[in-house]
C-alpha cells in the first residue's frame, strides 16, 4: 500500500527502537536481546537497544541522547502497558526535541511475557508486534494537545467520613465545594458507631465536630437529602444536575427547634427508625439523630397521615412558629458546573438473611453487628443498655465472624474491618454486661497500627476464641443446658471436634458490599467496577484514587473495604489530586480525537446515537455530523460504525492501522 510518510523535518524516517527487560517480568520469558537484534535489521531503524529498566531516568536519558546523536525522528518502545508508562516515554521523546506523537509503545508484558510460557514463541510474537509498530510509526503525524480551563469548584458525592474529610481538606485550601448526600444528614456509617477500634475513641466525639464544621463552612455548599441525577462534560468542565427530595420543610426557615416533632399527632413512634437499625420507632416528622447536620427535620411521606390523604390535625404545622412546614413542597433541581468530582458513596453491609442457617430474622436474639453498635451507644434505642428483645441481659454472647465474607456462596473477599470491629464489640458487650463472650473466627486478621495489641488485650480480658466457621445457629436443644438458648454449632478446627455452644445472644459480623446502586453511579460518571462491584481505580498501586475518567476520583469504601484511618487518608489523597487539578488552572486534552470529512459524510446520524460521550451533533444546514473535540475521548466507536468511512481518528488512521497489520502478518 502506498501512503504518505510524515516526518518532523526534511530528513527521511529514522527510527529508534528500545525494548525493556522490566527486570524478569519481560526478560524472563522473552529473549529481549534477540528482539533488539532483529528489529535492527528492519527498514528505517537506525538504533535498536535493550535495557534493564527503560522507564528509569537512565533509560529515558538514553532515548534523549540517541535522538540528538542519531537524528532520530520516530521512537518505538516495547515494554509494559501504555496505560502505565506511555506518558513517560512521550515526555522523553518530547525532551529529545521531536513531537511526542511520533512515539509508539508496544505492550509485550501483558500481551507477551505474562500470557505465554514458551520462550521461543513469546519471542517470535514480540518480534512480530515490534515489526508492526515500526511499520505503523512511519505514518504518524505531529499532533498537539489542547488546553482547556478548569472550573474552580469540586463536586463530592457522598457525605460519609470520606466525603467529609475531602470537603474539609479542599475548603481549607480555599476551594469551592458542593457536598451532596442522599440521606437527611451527613455522617454515613461512622455516625452509627459508639467507639472506634483500636483506641476506643468515642465515634461521635471525633465525627460531630467535623460535621459541624462542614455545615458552617462558607466554602462548602451542603446539600443533604439530595442526589446527583445527571453528569455531563469532561475533566475541568463538568455539569451536574442535583435533585433535591422534598423534606416538606422550608430549609431557610427551620431552626431545628423540634417543636413539630413534639406536637405530632402520633405521641409515640409509628415507623421503624432506620438510624437505629429498626430497633426503635420514630414519628413521621423526625430528625435522624440529635447531632445531625444539617439540623433540619424531615417529614416521611409514607408515614405521614396528611401526606397519605388521611385526616390529620396538622398539629406539627400549627406548632411551628416560623411557618416552616410546607406539605405542598415538590422536588427541585440545581445545575452546577465543577472542574472535578470525588465519588465517596460508601458501602452497604451484607444482608444477614442471605445466610438462613444463622437464623437472622427467625430468632429474636440474633443481631447484626450494626444493631449491636446501636445497642451499646448511649444515644441508642436502649440508652446504651445491652438487652435482649425481652428485656433480659445476656449472660453468654456469640460473635460470628466473616458473615458474608470469605465465602464462595456469597462474597469471596475479606471485608478487612470485621475482625477488629468484632473484637471491639466483644470488649463493649463484656464491659456493659459482664457476659461471657465467644468469638467464632476463621483467621484473626489484625494488620494495622495497634490492632494486634488490641487483640492481645481481648485475650487478657478473658474473651473466648473458637477457630472454625459456624455451621448453624439453632434453637433446638439436645440437652438440658441448651433449653431456652440459641445453640451455635461449629467445628473447632484447633480442638478437632464439633462443638455445640449454648448462648443467649448471637451477633453476626456482616461484611461490606458495594451499594445497590453502584452500577447506576458507575454509568453516570463513566467509571469502571471491579468484578466484586466496587469502583475500579486506574492503577491499584500508582493511581489508587484515580479512575479511567479524567477528573473523577474515588475514595473510601466505594473503592473497596477499608477502615476509618485508611478511608480518611484516601479521602485526603483524592482532595489533593483534585486540588492540583484546580490549581493548575487548565487541563491538556489528548489529540487522539475523531474528525469528520464533510465531503464523505451522508448525514445518516448513525454515529450520533453510538457516541458514549455525546460528542457528536448534526449540522442541519450542511446535513453532516460534527464532532466536538473537547468532548471526544477517542474511543473510535464512530470511526468503526460510519457506513461511508467519513470519520477518521488521529493516531488511528487507516494508513497506520493497515501498515501495522501488514507487518504483523508479514511472516504468517
XYZ file of C-alpha atoms in Angstrom:
668
model
C 0.000 0.000 0.000
C 1.259 3.494 -0.822
C 0.732 6.103 1.869
C 2.236 9.456 2.679
C 5.016 9.221 5.233
C 5.136 12.158 7.660
C 8.373 13.407 9.169
C 9.169 16.119 11.670
C 11.599 17.781 9.286
C 13.260 17.277 5.916
C 15.037 14.037 6.912
C 13.991 10.561 5.971
C 12.311 8.441 8.633
C 14.893 7.439 11.257
C 13.502 5.115 13.918
C 14.890 4.370 17.353
C 13.704 1.085 18.911
C 14.074 0.241 22.610
C 12.985 -2.912 24.408
C 12.750 -3.224 28.189
C 13.660 -6.270 30.306
C 11.380 -4.964 33.096
C 13.565 -6.965 35.466
C 12.429 -10.517 34.843
C 8.822 -9.563 34.069
C 9.630 -9.441 30.352
C 13.216 -10.688 30.199
C 12.340 -13.917 31.999
C 10.068 -15.048 29.163
C 11.155 -13.074 26.082
C 14.683 -13.000 24.657
C 14.828 -9.212 24.513
C 18.353 -9.100 23.060
C 17.223 -11.270 20.152
C 14.249 -8.959 19.545
C 16.539 -5.905 19.554
C 18.923 -7.610 17.111
C 16.016 -8.495 14.818
C 14.474 -5.022 14.796
C 17.875 -3.541 13.935
C 17.512 -5.190 10.501
C 14.147 -3.558 9.697
C 13.908 -0.674 7.190
C 14.254 2.764 8.715
C 15.569 1.534 12.067
C 18.729 3.406 12.995
C 19.030 2.430 16.666
C 17.830 -0.753 18.375
C 18.703 -1.363 22.029
C 17.606 -3.409 25.007
C 17.842 -2.092 28.570
C 17.011 -3.427 32.032
C 14.533 -0.706 33.007
C 13.591 1.660 30.194
C 11.264 3.716 32.434
C 14.182 4.657 34.703
C 15.910 8.013 34.343
C 18.831 6.285 32.660
C 16.509 4.642 30.139
C 14.788 7.926 29.318
C 18.101 9.745 29.056
C 19.249 7.076 26.588
C 16.311 7.969 24.306
C 17.017 11.705 24.558
C 20.724 11.211 23.803
C 20.089 8.895 20.850
C 17.629 11.355 19.311
C 20.307 14.038 19.312
C 23.240 11.884 18.216
C 21.459 9.779 15.581
C 18.945 12.414 14.401
C 16.030 10.109 15.220
C 12.540 11.260 14.309
C 10.498 8.217 15.360
C 10.637 6.312 18.658
C 9.229 2.843 19.465
C 9.434 1.359 22.971
C 8.481 -2.270 23.645
C 7.759 -2.577 27.344
C 4.749 -2.797 29.657
C 1.259 -1.322 29.416
C 0.895 2.088 27.708
C -1.559 2.922 30.484
C 1.376 2.838 32.876
C 4.268 4.437 31.000
C 3.158 5.847 27.637
C 3.200 9.323 29.171
C 6.727 8.690 30.485
C 8.141 7.850 27.069
C 6.224 10.570 25.263
C 7.818 13.046 27.650
C 11.263 11.621 26.885
C 10.547 11.884 23.162
C 9.466 15.493 23.558
C 12.531 16.242 25.671
C 14.633 14.918 22.809
C 13.196 17.616 20.573
C 10.602 15.789 18.459
C 6.828 15.751 18.589
C 5.705 13.294 21.319
C 3.192 11.705 18.948
C 5.998 10.425 16.763
C 6.313 7.844 19.549
C 4.582 4.472 19.708
C 4.532 1.926 22.536
C 4.260 -1.854 22.280
C 2.899 -3.847 25.204
C 4.982 -7.039 25.331
C 4.430 -7.636 29.024
C 0.647 -8.035 29.381
C 0.349 -9.210 25.748
C 3.524 -11.262 25.740
C 5.551 -12.432 28.702
C 2.661 -12.563 31.167
C 0.425 -14.690 28.933
C 2.957 -17.097 27.425
C 5.221 -19.801 28.837
C 7.051 -20.882 25.695
C 10.045 -18.537 25.453
C 10.671 -19.144 21.754
C 7.062 -18.459 20.755
C 6.842 -15.431 23.069
C 9.998 -14.043 21.474
C 8.585 -14.539 17.972
C 5.395 -12.772 18.988
C 7.421 -9.868 20.403
C 9.296 -9.620 17.090
C 6.020 -9.550 15.163
C 4.377 -6.808 17.228
C 7.617 -4.800 17.221
C 7.730 -5.113 13.435
C 4.148 -3.866 13.297
C 4.993 -0.875 15.493
C 7.979 0.037 13.336
C 5.734 -0.197 10.262
C 2.974 1.993 11.643
C 5.104 4.678 13.335
C 6.376 5.731 9.880
C 2.924 7.205 9.178
C 2.437 9.083 12.459
C 1.626 12.781 12.252
C 2.658 15.604 14.538
C -0.256 16.286 16.879
C -0.749 18.925 19.528
C -2.627 18.818 22.809
C -5.334 21.370 23.503
C -5.613 23.334 26.735
C -8.979 23.839 28.408
C -9.642 25.985 31.509
C -10.709 24.297 34.749
C -13.825 25.374 36.634
C -12.709 26.247 40.155
C -15.075 24.058 42.180
C -15.423 20.419 43.209
C -18.422 18.091 43.495
C -18.226 15.475 46.252
C -20.839 12.734 46.065
C -21.465 11.130 49.455
C -21.304 12.661 52.937
C -19.709 9.893 54.989
C -16.347 10.318 56.680
C -14.570 10.123 53.292
C -16.694 12.881 51.774
C -16.423 14.993 54.922
C -12.632 14.704 55.012
C -12.249 15.502 51.305
C -14.589 18.507 51.580
C -12.787 19.843 54.638
C -9.364 19.481 53.019
C -10.451 21.301 49.877
C -12.206 24.036 51.822
C -9.099 24.633 53.930
C -7.276 25.287 50.660
C -9.885 27.886 49.719
C -11.716 25.765 47.126
C -15.439 25.873 46.464
C -17.066 22.526 47.296
C -20.508 21.066 46.636
C -21.157 18.158 49.026
C -24.188 16.053 48.065
C -25.603 13.445 50.458
C -28.674 11.330 49.761
C -29.643 10.910 53.438
C -31.140 13.737 55.555
C -27.807 14.118 57.384
C -24.125 13.664 56.676
C -22.043 11.262 58.764
C -22.572 7.957 56.983
C -21.905 4.695 58.787
C -19.455 6.250 61.231
C -22.323 8.180 62.830
C -23.821 4.823 63.866
C -20.803 3.730 65.883
C -20.248 4.037 69.625
C -16.468 3.586 69.720
C -13.736 3.161 67.110
C -11.056 0.491 67.226
C -8.343 0.034 68.400
C -8.206 3.112 70.651
C -11.903 3.002 71.650
C -12.308 6.711 70.938
C -15.880 7.974 71.001
C -17.005 7.997 67.374
C -19.374 10.927 67.902
C -16.645 12.958 69.641
C -14.442 12.558 66.565
C -17.083 12.914 63.890
C -19.598 15.515 65.040
C -17.110 18.437 65.246
C -16.125 17.738 61.631
C -19.810 17.534 60.659
C -20.486 20.867 62.359
C -17.540 22.474 60.562
C -18.899 21.227 57.230
C -22.344 22.663 57.963
C -20.986 26.118 58.794
C -18.159 26.381 56.250
C -18.766 29.205 53.743
C -16.727 27.386 51.081
C -18.956 24.303 51.257
C -22.456 24.102 49.857
C -24.023 21.170 51.707
C -26.996 19.537 50.033
C -28.366 16.700 52.115
C -31.431 14.648 51.163
C -30.322 15.164 47.558
C -28.919 13.072 44.727
C -26.839 13.606 41.614
C -29.046 12.556 38.709
C -27.008 13.557 35.675
C -23.423 14.432 34.837
C -22.124 15.729 31.519
C -18.901 17.246 30.274
C -15.261 16.426 30.708
C -12.331 16.978 33.050
C -12.205 20.593 34.139
C -15.716 21.338 32.895
C -18.393 19.022 34.303
C -22.061 19.978 34.523
C -24.046 18.100 37.178
C -27.748 18.143 37.927
C -28.749 17.723 41.579
C -32.230 16.579 42.585
C -33.451 17.791 45.987
C -36.007 15.484 47.533
C -38.842 17.267 49.341
C -38.368 17.437 53.120
C -41.735 19.210 53.402
C -39.764 21.708 55.462
C -38.589 25.138 54.318
C -34.887 24.775 54.990
C -34.257 28.521 55.205
C -36.892 28.875 57.948
C -36.351 25.728 60.021
C -34.079 26.257 63.054
C -34.221 22.699 64.377
C -36.271 23.536 67.480
C -38.067 20.156 67.146
C -41.423 21.585 68.291
C -43.060 19.944 65.272
C -41.830 16.533 66.432
C -43.095 17.064 69.962
C -46.530 18.156 68.709
C -47.054 15.455 66.077
C -50.429 13.731 66.455
C -48.545 10.476 66.961
C -47.434 10.601 70.580
C -45.275 7.517 70.023
C -43.227 6.495 67.035
C -45.101 4.540 64.378
C -42.326 3.857 61.851
C -39.119 1.836 62.034
C -36.186 4.108 62.834
C -33.623 3.480 60.106
C -30.828 5.161 62.029
C -31.351 2.794 64.965
C -31.454 -0.182 62.583
C -35.212 -0.564 63.165
C -34.668 -1.381 66.857
C -36.930 1.544 67.776
C -39.738 3.604 66.291
C -39.785 7.198 65.129
C -42.549 9.647 64.257
C -43.434 10.690 60.672
C -41.713 14.028 61.358
C -38.225 13.358 62.662
C -34.552 14.184 62.799
C -32.201 11.214 62.288
C -30.179 11.789 65.487
C -29.567 14.730 67.843
C -26.207 15.738 66.299
C -27.477 15.582 62.692
C -26.018 18.083 60.213
C -27.847 19.933 58.858
C -30.153 20.023 61.871
C -33.324 20.030 59.825
C -36.359 17.860 60.385
C -37.829 15.652 57.669
C -41.401 14.525 57.128
C -41.712 10.953 55.892
C -44.413 10.990 53.199
C -45.073 7.271 53.598
C -45.727 7.557 57.333
C -47.427 10.964 57.488
C -51.213 10.697 57.653
C -51.804 14.026 55.913
C -49.453 13.294 53.010
C -51.133 9.930 52.569
C -54.521 11.589 52.102
C -55.852 10.886 55.591
C -57.387 13.244 58.096
C -54.884 14.912 60.372
C -54.996 17.966 62.648
C -51.616 19.050 61.254
C -50.586 19.945 64.772
C -46.948 19.870 63.700
C -47.542 22.784 61.322
C -49.563 24.679 63.935
C -46.755 24.291 66.495
C -44.142 25.763 64.138
C -43.915 29.466 64.934
C -41.755 30.107 61.859
C -44.289 28.550 59.480
C -41.543 26.275 58.128
C -43.697 23.263 57.247
C -44.831 23.048 53.627
C -46.892 19.974 52.736
C -47.033 21.098 49.089
C -43.274 21.023 48.610
C -42.056 19.313 45.428
C -38.671 18.067 44.373
C -36.390 20.706 42.899
C -33.239 20.729 40.799
C -29.957 22.618 40.692
C -27.441 22.622 37.835
C -23.844 23.252 38.831
C -20.541 23.471 36.990
C -17.468 21.889 38.566
C -13.935 21.145 37.495
C -13.599 17.752 39.130
C -15.626 15.130 41.002
C -14.837 12.961 44.035
C -17.104 9.937 44.499
C -17.359 8.781 48.133
C -20.627 6.850 48.084
C -19.551 4.247 50.652
C -20.855 0.725 51.114
C -23.693 -1.363 52.423
C -23.477 -4.182 54.919
C -24.181 -7.759 53.920
C -27.801 -8.846 54.403
C -27.524 -11.482 57.110
C -30.824 -13.032 56.000
C -28.921 -14.429 52.996
C -27.327 -16.889 55.450
C -30.529 -18.541 56.692
C -28.683 -21.150 58.773
C -27.585 -18.358 61.106
C -31.192 -17.582 61.984
C -31.276 -13.848 61.400
C -34.902 -12.782 61.091
C -36.111 -16.099 62.557
C -34.687 -15.894 66.055
C -35.286 -12.715 68.048
C -31.909 -12.782 69.726
C -29.792 -12.980 66.568
C -28.480 -9.494 65.806
C -26.216 -7.918 63.221
C -23.127 -6.039 64.323
C -24.644 -2.672 63.340
C -27.681 -3.388 65.515
C -25.403 -4.083 68.466
C -23.500 -0.870 67.699
C -26.743 0.995 68.327
C -27.474 -1.006 71.496
C -24.139 -0.131 73.111
C -24.438 3.565 72.188
C -25.720 5.860 74.918
C -27.906 7.675 72.364
C -29.246 4.392 71.015
C -32.672 2.829 71.442
C -31.858 1.344 74.884
C -29.701 4.168 76.214
C -26.571 2.059 75.984
C -28.006 -0.961 77.796
C -27.271 -4.247 76.009
C -30.538 -6.113 76.494
C -32.361 -8.779 74.541
C -35.706 -8.133 72.923
C -37.483 -9.469 76.020
C -35.530 -7.087 78.274
C -33.094 -9.647 79.740
C -29.366 -9.047 79.921
C -27.421 -11.712 78.035
C -25.054 -13.841 80.095
C -23.401 -15.578 77.132
C -22.871 -13.980 73.724
C -21.570 -15.471 70.460
C -19.933 -13.249 67.852
C -19.770 -14.942 64.450
C -17.042 -13.534 62.179
C -16.971 -13.389 58.370
C -20.727 -13.463 57.749
C -20.971 -12.831 54.007
C -17.197 -12.523 53.597
C -14.557 -15.071 52.529
C -17.400 -17.290 51.394
C -17.742 -18.656 47.854
C -21.528 -18.769 48.285
C -21.758 -15.031 48.995
C -18.661 -12.814 48.760
C -15.156 -14.155 48.279
C -13.309 -11.091 49.525
C -12.190 -10.235 53.044
C -14.033 -7.168 54.328
C -10.940 -6.044 56.300
C -12.757 -4.479 59.252
C -14.824 -7.392 60.584
C -12.172 -8.958 62.845
C -11.415 -5.656 64.518
C -14.986 -4.451 64.976
C -15.896 -7.909 66.306
C -13.155 -7.550 68.919
C -14.402 -4.047 69.719
C -17.963 -5.309 70.207
C -16.698 -8.204 72.329
C -14.979 -5.693 74.610
C -18.008 -3.371 74.765
C -20.510 -6.178 75.402
C -18.353 -7.554 78.195
C -17.948 -4.050 79.606
C -21.713 -3.366 79.517
C -22.997 -6.753 80.669
C -20.149 -8.818 82.102
C -21.269 -11.619 79.790
C -19.063 -14.483 78.645
C -18.223 -13.721 75.004
C -17.292 -16.312 72.360
C -15.658 -15.222 69.102
C -16.013 -17.708 66.251
C -13.415 -16.887 63.620
C -11.674 -18.334 60.560
C -8.450 -16.333 60.926
C -7.753 -13.266 63.012
C -6.681 -10.507 60.630
C -5.361 -7.646 62.754
C -2.981 -5.950 60.333
C -2.987 -2.322 61.403
C -1.353 0.060 63.836
C -2.282 -1.057 67.327
C -4.540 -3.826 66.028
C -2.545 -6.843 67.216
C -2.133 -5.208 70.621
C -5.907 -4.760 70.830
C -6.374 -8.462 70.054
C -3.982 -9.378 72.853
C -5.915 -7.093 75.181
C -9.106 -9.013 74.401
C -7.336 -12.266 75.215
C -6.249 -10.876 78.572
C -9.830 -9.762 79.293
C -10.945 -13.377 79.158
C -12.812 -13.443 75.866
C -13.149 -16.914 74.375
C -11.938 -17.635 70.828
C -13.038 -20.645 68.791
C -11.377 -21.184 65.413
C -13.857 -22.518 62.864
C -16.667 -21.410 60.586
C -20.058 -21.623 62.255
C -22.262 -24.179 60.530
C -25.593 -23.342 62.118
C -27.421 -21.373 64.779
C -30.436 -23.257 66.107
C -32.929 -23.172 68.975
C -33.445 -26.952 69.030
C -31.953 -28.300 72.280
C -30.358 -31.711 72.697
C -29.543 -31.325 76.397
C -30.939 -29.601 79.449
C -28.355 -26.779 79.363
C -29.498 -25.876 75.848
C -33.146 -25.365 76.846
C -34.296 -21.821 76.049
C -30.965 -20.972 74.445
C -29.607 -20.405 70.976
C -27.079 -23.080 70.091
C -24.033 -22.315 67.934
C -22.857 -25.400 66.092
C -19.228 -25.157 64.948
C -16.291 -27.378 64.143
C -13.435 -26.303 66.380
C -10.552 -26.720 63.938
C -7.925 -26.399 66.672
C -9.504 -28.944 69.016
C -10.566 -31.212 66.143
C -14.221 -31.853 67.008
C -17.704 -30.359 66.552
C -18.949 -28.212 69.424
C -22.419 -27.079 70.430
C -22.256 -23.903 72.496
C -25.479 -22.539 74.049
C -25.721 -18.737 74.228
C -28.293 -16.061 74.969
C -27.364 -13.761 72.100
C -25.742 -14.150 68.675
C -24.027 -11.246 66.902
C -23.358 -11.648 63.184
C -20.318 -9.718 61.964
C -21.525 -8.901 58.479
C -19.114 -7.928 55.727
C -19.017 -4.930 53.420
C -20.533 -4.877 49.929
C -20.917 -2.331 47.118
C -24.065 -0.248 47.356
C -27.105 -1.454 45.438
C -26.948 1.475 43.041
C -23.191 1.220 42.370
C -23.866 0.275 38.745
C -26.036 3.365 38.220
C -23.373 5.597 39.747
C -20.702 3.916 37.619
C -22.613 4.612 34.428
C -23.380 8.196 35.426
C -19.715 9.047 35.968
C -18.456 6.727 33.237
C -16.149 4.798 35.578
C -15.496 1.087 35.876
C -16.245 -1.525 38.519
C -14.166 -4.495 39.590
C -15.649 -7.986 39.453
C -16.865 -7.524 43.040
C -18.781 -4.367 42.137
C -16.552 -1.824 43.885
C -15.405 1.135 41.785
C -12.205 0.417 39.913
C -9.136 2.591 40.282
C -6.887 3.465 37.330
C -3.975 1.523 38.859
C -4.069 -0.407 42.161
C -0.690 0.928 43.308
C 0.247 4.032 41.364
C -3.214 5.582 40.903
C -5.433 4.132 43.669
C -7.921 7.024 43.703
C -7.972 7.975 40.013
C -10.459 6.434 37.602
C -10.404 5.865 33.869
C -12.423 9.074 33.510
C -10.086 12.037 33.892
C -11.152 14.374 36.674
C -13.255 11.793 38.536
C -11.685 10.403 41.707
C -12.864 7.798 44.208
C -12.222 7.466 47.941
C -13.373 5.353 50.852
C -15.270 2.091 50.839
C -16.831 2.658 47.411
C -13.383 1.634 46.110
C -13.104 -1.379 48.433
C -13.461 -2.328 52.121
C -11.241 -0.316 54.461
C -11.158 1.063 57.991
C -11.608 4.676 59.064
C -7.897 5.692 59.062
C -7.388 4.336 55.544
C -10.611 5.990 54.395
C -9.566 9.362 55.785
C -6.094 9.044 54.238
C -7.522 8.137 50.847
C -10.026 10.996 51.008
C -7.195 13.424 51.695
C -5.289 11.980 48.738
C -8.314 12.437 46.458
C -8.732 16.016 47.685
C -5.059 16.660 46.936
C -5.410 15.348 43.392
C -8.493 17.491 42.822
C -6.695 20.491 44.296
C -3.698 20.004 41.999
C -6.025 19.970 39.010
C -7.751 23.173 40.084
C -4.526 24.970 40.956
C -3.025 24.183 37.567
C -5.895 26.114 36.036
C -6.079 24.155 32.815
C -6.104 20.596 31.509
C -4.397 19.274 28.441
C -6.735 17.348 26.156
C -5.322 14.390 24.248
C -5.416 14.905 20.464
C -6.477 11.329 19.599
C -9.920 12.596 18.717
C -12.065 11.862 15.700
C -12.972 14.293 12.930
C -15.439 14.248 10.020
C -14.658 14.581 6.334
C -17.703 16.603 5.305
C -17.337 15.619 1.639
C -17.875 11.956 2.519
C -20.464 12.341 5.285
C -24.016 11.443 4.231
C -25.644 12.809 7.388
C -27.127 9.423 8.265
C -26.873 10.073 12.077
C -25.545 6.554 12.764
C -22.646 7.905 14.811
C -24.718 10.286 16.958
C -26.549 7.643 18.961
C -23.469 5.448 19.335
C -21.167 8.064 20.876
C -20.885 7.290 24.625
C -19.686 10.839 25.350
C -22.399 12.761 23.460
C -19.643 14.438 21.449
C -21.398 14.236 18.058
C -24.161 16.502 16.798
C -25.603 17.185 13.357
C -25.201 20.382 11.398
C -28.663 20.615 9.847
C -27.607 23.320 7.434
C -24.791 21.254 5.958
C -26.518 17.930 6.750
C -23.309 16.462 8.156
C -22.116 15.175 11.519
C -19.969 17.442 13.707
C -17.638 16.143 16.416
C -16.857 18.324 19.410
C -13.112 17.722 20.008
C -13.445 18.794 23.635
C -15.990 16.093 24.433
C -14.475 13.394 22.200
C -12.398 10.837 24.125
C -11.050 8.970 21.112
C -12.865 5.692 21.762
C -13.215 5.102 17.990
C -16.797 3.801 18.059
C -17.930 6.366 15.495
C -14.991 5.560 13.212
C -15.866 1.879 13.139
C -19.592 2.497 12.725
C -19.566 5.147 9.986
C -21.037 3.444 6.877
C -19.460 5.947 4.479
C -15.997 5.994 6.058
C -16.253 9.724 6.644
C -14.823 9.714 10.191
C -11.129 9.443 10.939
C -9.355 9.297 14.287
C -5.996 10.887 14.917
C -3.240 8.335 15.620
C -5.513 5.569 14.329
C -5.737 6.433 10.667
C -6.157 3.727 8.058
C -2.599 4.049 6.798
C -1.240 3.479 10.308
C -3.522 0.570 11.135
C -3.087 -1.218 7.808
C 0.692 -0.807 7.927
C 0.772 -2.330 11.401
C -1.439 -5.271 10.381
C 0.574 -5.960 7.234
C 3.838 -6.043 9.183
C 2.468 -8.213 11.997
C 1.189 -10.743 9.446
C 4.187 -10.484 7.111
C 5.542 -13.893 8.149
C 2.208 -15.562 8.862
